[in-house]
Amino acid sequence: PTDRINQIGSPKTKKYGEALKDGHVKHDCRRLRKPPTCAVMMQASLWVLAIAGFCAAAPSGSCRDEMDCSLLGTCSANGECQCLKGWAGVDCGAADLAPLDTTLGYQNQTESSWGGRPIFDQKTQKWQLMATEIKNQCPLILFEYNSQVIRAVSQGADAGGPYTKAQVVLPPFHHNPTFVGPTPDGYYLLLYIGATNASNEIDCRHGIPNVPEHPNPPANGYITMASTKDIINGPWVERVILRDNNGSAGAAGWHFIQNNPSAQILSNGTIVVVFRANSATVPGEQLGVAVAPHWSAEFKTQPDPIVRHADRSSPSNEDPFVWMQPDGSWHIVNHQQSTNNVCGSSDAGHSCGAHWFARSPFGPWSMSKEPAYSASVTLLNGSKASFMTRQRPQIVFAEDGVTPAYLFTSGSFVGNNPDLNMVTHTYAQRFATN
């Protein structure tokens, strides 16, 4: 799988010097941290030692190359990141979002939803959203009973919607879908937690029943994929692709439980899946990666997590959305929860988004300095609002495959995840460049 990924190519590392025909080296001092010092040092015969001695330390906030700009921008001559469209911040890791239109996305006033992502269907010429919905008016906290995957159709001109429910694609228990495709051979893929034979439905339409909040159905700990060539009519064929939570041997591993999948399809048919992982013995959430040469082939999980949970003082990471830029760089936007997250400890992690970047899906991965998104949003009327919970980030890109068009997240302005009396929605927020 590594070789197949390398076939796609990766961005070339920019160098500080360029070799000339006479054996000397031409330097671009604009790419060095202290241009005046470098200009003097280049006059000396021992310029290598001089540059190493005087140009190693960078002023605070400056950049040297595109790695300092989260691989979503370039470093200018004055040491500032010039971000790609849709990205902002000191190191280009913050989503550049327009004011939020709360009518977009999937806004069901009686049934809670918990995020999703649309794809434009060529057959119907409509945007089709696959999203989580909690059946029978149950709150989010009881998702392990009633979570299902629904298809909704955009009533608007683009990916933002608003969306109207069309059908139940996968009944309980199915949760947290990611929707990608088509593959090179014409298939659409849904990856999610759960399986059709793992359901214990309840009815909340006349009150919340007295049941445990987390019955932990067996299918909550592994990842299933469904495939079809017809988004509207199916059929969707299911198969479990990652399941390491059986037997005593798996209990000791870092990915005893695997869920919240995201997938990137490569042009050669390779599928890269990034997922949340939990150990059976150590608290905290980490991110792992698994690869298959084709969507129907066996997925191989890499031996180590790509984003680690170091200790109780470090944040947990879940809900990854992975994508590869056309330049070959890899990116993840995910929900970062618990204290000490990139949004700041006071946020407690219910509405914090982190951005990660790497040259390869296998890492090493680095986190941007600023949040990709947070609880705070500006509404269309210019007023400010704060999400009580905001999670499940997924991005829809423009036709160029580079410019982000919409950030889909799930959340609520009136309650947090454990609240029994709130309805969560799936929001679509435009990027400022859309």
PDB file of N, CA and C in Angstrom, residues 233-275:
ATOM      1  N   ASN A 233     -31.155   3.858  -5.463  1.00  0.00           N
ATOM      2  CA  ASN A 233     -31.858   2.572  -5.428  1.00  0.00           C
ATOM      3  C   ASN A 233     -31.052   1.439  -4.810  1.00  0.00           C
ATOM      4  N   GLY A 234     -29.752   1.658  -4.617  1.00  0.00           N
ATOM      5  CA  GLY A 234     -28.934   0.586  -4.056  1.00  0.00           C
ATOM      6  C   GLY A 234     -28.790  -0.575  -5.016  1.00  0.00           C
ATOM      7  N   PRO A 235     -28.650  -1.803  -4.491  1.00  0.00           N
ATOM      8  CA  PRO A 235     -28.578  -2.133  -3.058  1.00  0.00           C
ATOM      9  C   PRO A 235     -27.223  -1.785  -2.461  1.00  0.00           C
ATOM     10  N   TRP A 236     -27.238  -1.579  -1.138  1.00  0.00           N
ATOM     11  CA  TRP A 236     -26.006  -1.338  -0.398  1.00  0.00           C
ATOM     12  C   TRP A 236     -25.545  -2.669   0.195  1.00  0.00           C
ATOM     13  N   VAL A 237     -24.347  -3.089  -0.163  1.00  0.00           N
ATOM     14  CA  VAL A 237     -23.790  -4.366   0.297  1.00  0.00           C
ATOM     15  C   VAL A 237     -22.806  -4.087   1.421  1.00  0.00           C
ATOM     16  N   GLU A 238     -23.075  -4.657   2.605  1.00  0.00           N
ATOM     17  CA  GLU A 238     -22.265  -4.390   3.789  1.00  0.00           C
ATOM     18  C   GLU A 238     -21.183  -5.446   3.999  1.00  0.00           C
ATOM     19  N   ARG A 239     -20.050  -5.010   4.529  1.00  0.00           N
ATOM     20  CA  ARG A 239     -19.044  -5.936   5.042  1.00  0.00           C
ATOM     21  C   ARG A 239     -18.207  -5.226   6.098  1.00  0.00           C
ATOM     22  N   VAL A 240     -17.843  -5.930   7.150  1.00  0.00           N
ATOM     23  CA  VAL A 240     -16.986  -5.388   8.200  1.00  0.00           C
ATOM     24  C   VAL A 240     -15.564  -5.306   7.662  1.00  0.00           C
ATOM     25  N   ILE A 241     -14.930  -4.147   7.824  1.00  0.00           N
ATOM     26  CA  ILE A 241     -13.570  -3.980   7.309  1.00  0.00           C
ATOM     27  C   ILE A 241     -12.522  -3.869   8.405  1.00  0.00           C
ATOM     28  N   LEU A 242     -12.900  -3.393   9.603  1.00  0.00           N
ATOM     29  CA  LEU A 242     -11.952  -3.298  10.713  1.00  0.00           C
ATOM     30  C   LEU A 242     -12.626  -3.787  11.975  1.00  0.00           C
ATOM     31  N   ARG A 243     -12.084  -4.850  12.535  1.00  0.00           N
ATOM     32  CA  ARG A 243     -12.672  -5.420  13.748  1.00  0.00           C
ATOM     33  C   ARG A 243     -11.580  -6.102  14.553  1.00  0.00           C
ATOM     34  N   ASP A 244     -11.045  -5.391  15.534  1.00  0.00           N
ATOM     35  CA  ASP A 244      -9.942  -5.918  16.342  1.00  0.00           C
ATOM     36  C   ASP A 244     -10.336  -6.120  17.799  1.00  0.00           C
ATOM     37  N   ASN A 245     -11.637  -6.113  18.101  1.00  0.00           N
ATOM     38  CA  ASN A 245     -12.036  -6.165  19.508  1.00  0.00           C
ATOM     39  C   ASN A 245     -12.514  -7.546  19.935  1.00  0.00           C
ATOM     40  N   ASN A 246     -12.027  -8.572  19.291  1.00  0.00           N
ATOM     41  CA  ASN A 246     -12.372  -9.944  19.676  1.00  0.00           C
ATOM     42  C   ASN A 246     -11.166 -10.636  20.309  1.00  0.00           C
ATOM     43  N   GLY A 247     -11.395 -11.299  21.433  1.00  0.00           N
ATOM     44  CA  GLY A 247     -10.338 -12.092  22.045  1.00  0.00           C
ATOM     45  C   GLY A 247      -9.459 -11.297  22.975  1.00  0.00           C
ATOM     46  N   SER A 248      -8.742 -12.011  23.819  1.00  0.00           N
ATOM     47  CA  SER A 248      -7.906 -11.367  24.820  1.00  0.00           C
ATOM     48  C   SER A 248      -6.698 -10.679  24.204  1.00  0.00           C
ATOM     49  N   ALA A 249      -6.230 -11.161  23.047  1.00  0.00           N
ATOM     50  CA  ALA A 249      -5.048 -10.563  22.434  1.00  0.00           C
ATOM     51  C   ALA A 249      -5.316  -9.126  22.012  1.00  0.00           C
ATOM     52  N   GLY A 250      -6.530  -8.865  21.491  1.00  0.00           N
ATOM     53  CA  GLY A 250      -6.850  -7.517  21.043  1.00  0.00           C
ATOM     54  C   GLY A 250      -7.034  -6.534  22.173  1.00  0.00           C
ATOM     55  N   ALA A 251      -7.346  -7.018  23.362  1.00  0.00           N
ATOM     56  CA  ALA A 251      -7.637  -6.118  24.474  1.00  0.00           C
ATOM     57  C   ALA A 251      -6.429  -5.291  24.887  1.00  0.00           C
ATOM     58  N   ALA A 252      -5.245  -5.789  24.627  1.00  0.00           N
ATOM     59  CA  ALA A 252      -4.040  -5.087  25.034  1.00  0.00           C
ATOM     60  C   ALA A 252      -3.619  -4.025  24.027  1.00  0.00           C
ATOM     61  N   GLY A 253      -4.224  -4.013  22.841  1.00  0.00           N
ATOM     62  CA  GLY A 253      -3.795  -3.112  21.788  1.00  0.00           C
ATOM     63  C   GLY A 253      -4.373  -1.721  21.903  1.00  0.00           C
ATOM     64  N   TRP A 254      -3.786  -0.787  21.154  1.00  0.00           N
ATOM     65  CA  TRP A 254      -4.239   0.594  21.183  1.00  0.00           C
ATOM     66  C   TRP A 254      -5.537   0.765  20.398  1.00  0.00           C
ATOM     67  N   HIS A 255      -5.881  -0.197  19.526  1.00  0.00           N
ATOM     68  CA  HIS A 255      -7.120  -0.084  18.749  1.00  0.00           C
ATOM     69  C   HIS A 255      -8.046  -1.254  19.039  1.00  0.00           C
ATOM     70  N   PHE A 256      -8.258  -1.507  20.319  1.00  0.00           N
ATOM     71  CA  PHE A 256      -9.229  -2.508  20.747  1.00  0.00           C
ATOM     72  C   PHE A 256     -10.627  -2.140  20.249  1.00  0.00           C
ATOM     73  N   ILE A 257     -10.948  -0.852  20.247  1.00  0.00           N
ATOM     74  CA  ILE A 257     -12.195  -0.339  19.694  1.00  0.00           C
ATOM     75  C   ILE A 257     -11.845   0.604  18.548  1.00  0.00           C
ATOM     76  N   GLN A 258     -12.536   0.437  17.416  1.00  0.00           N
ATOM     77  CA  GLN A 258     -12.290   1.275  16.238  1.00  0.00           C
ATOM     78  C   GLN A 258     -13.622   1.841  15.761  1.00  0.00           C
ATOM     79  N   ASN A 259     -13.697   3.152  15.582  1.00  0.00           N
ATOM     80  CA  ASN A 259     -14.924   3.742  15.071  1.00  0.00           C
ATOM     81  C   ASN A 259     -14.638   5.096  14.419  1.00  0.00           C
ATOM     82  N   ASN A 260     -15.706   5.829  14.078  1.00  0.00           N
ATOM     83  CA  ASN A 260     -15.607   7.155  13.458  1.00  0.00           C
ATOM     84  C   ASN A 260     -14.677   7.171  12.241  1.00  0.00           C
ATOM     85  N   PRO A 261     -14.981   6.356  11.226  1.00  0.00           N
ATOM     86  CA  PRO A 261     -14.074   6.277  10.074  1.00  0.00           C
ATOM     87  C   PRO A 261     -14.222   7.442   9.107  1.00  0.00           C
ATOM     88  N   SER A 262     -13.146   7.715   8.381  1.00  0.00           N
ATOM     89  CA  SER A 262     -13.127   8.641   7.260  1.00  0.00           C
ATOM     90  C   SER A 262     -12.254   8.020   6.180  1.00  0.00           C
ATOM     91  N   ALA A 263     -12.523   8.308   4.914  1.00  0.00           N
ATOM     92  CA  ALA A 263     -11.802   7.627   3.844  1.00  0.00           C
ATOM     93  C   ALA A 263     -11.418   8.586   2.731  1.00  0.00           C
ATOM     94  N   GLN A 264     -10.262   8.318   2.129  1.00  0.00           N
ATOM     95  CA  GLN A 264      -9.792   9.016   0.933  1.00  0.00           C
ATOM     96  C   GLN A 264      -9.560   7.982  -0.160  1.00  0.00           C
ATOM     97  N   ILE A 265     -10.193   8.193  -1.315  1.00  0.00           N
ATOM     98  CA  ILE A 265     -10.003   7.318  -2.470  1.00  0.00           C
ATOM     99  C   ILE A 265      -8.902   7.911  -3.340  1.00  0.00           C
ATOM    100  N   LEU A 266      -7.890   7.114  -3.660  1.00  0.00           N
ATOM    101  CA  LEU A 266      -6.820   7.567  -4.542  1.00  0.00           C
ATOM    102  C   LEU A 266      -7.127   7.178  -5.986  1.00  0.00           C
ATOM    103  N   SER A 267      -6.454   7.829  -6.929  1.00  0.00           N
ATOM    104  CA  SER A 267      -6.747   7.620  -8.338  1.00  0.00           C
ATOM    105  C   SER A 267      -6.414   6.213  -8.818  1.00  0.00           C
ATOM    106  N   ASN A 268      -5.535   5.513  -8.089  1.00  0.00           N
ATOM    107  CA  ASN A 268      -5.191   4.141  -8.476  1.00  0.00           C
ATOM    108  C   ASN A 268      -6.075   3.108  -7.783  1.00  0.00           C
ATOM    109  N   GLY A 269      -7.108   3.551  -7.065  1.00  0.00           N
ATOM    110  CA  GLY A 269      -8.035   2.639  -6.410  1.00  0.00           C
ATOM    111  C   GLY A 269      -7.734   2.366  -4.957  1.00  0.00           C
ATOM    112  N   THR A 270      -6.573   2.783  -4.474  1.00  0.00           N
ATOM    113  CA  THR A 270      -6.234   2.591  -3.064  1.00  0.00           C
ATOM    114  C   THR A 270      -7.203   3.366  -2.171  1.00  0.00           C
ATOM    115  N   ILE A 271      -7.585   2.767  -1.050  1.00  0.00           N
ATOM    116  CA  ILE A 271      -8.449   3.415  -0.068  1.00  0.00           C
ATOM    117  C   ILE A 271      -7.659   3.596   1.225  1.00  0.00           C
ATOM    118  N   VAL A 272      -7.601   4.823   1.699  1.00  0.00           N
ATOM    119  CA  VAL A 272      -6.948   5.143   2.969  1.00  0.00           C
ATOM    120  C   VAL A 272      -8.037   5.507   3.971  1.00  0.00           C
ATOM    121  N   VAL A 273      -8.107   4.775   5.070  1.00  0.00           N
ATOM    122  CA  VAL A 273      -9.109   5.003   6.104  1.00  0.00           C
ATOM    123  C   VAL A 273      -8.414   5.497   7.372  1.00  0.00           C
ATOM    124  N   VAL A 274      -8.876   6.625   7.890  1.00  0.00           N
ATOM    125  CA  VAL A 274      -8.417   7.130   9.180  1.00  0.00           C
ATOM    126  C   VAL A 274      -9.565   6.979  10.166  1.00  0.00           C
ATOM    127  N   PHE A 275      -9.277   6.513  11.367  1.00  0.00           N
ATOM    128  CA  PHE A 275     -10.329   6.183  12.320  1.00  0.00           C
ATOM    129  C   PHE A 275      -9.899   6.542  13.738  1.00  0.00           C
TER     130      PHE A 275
END
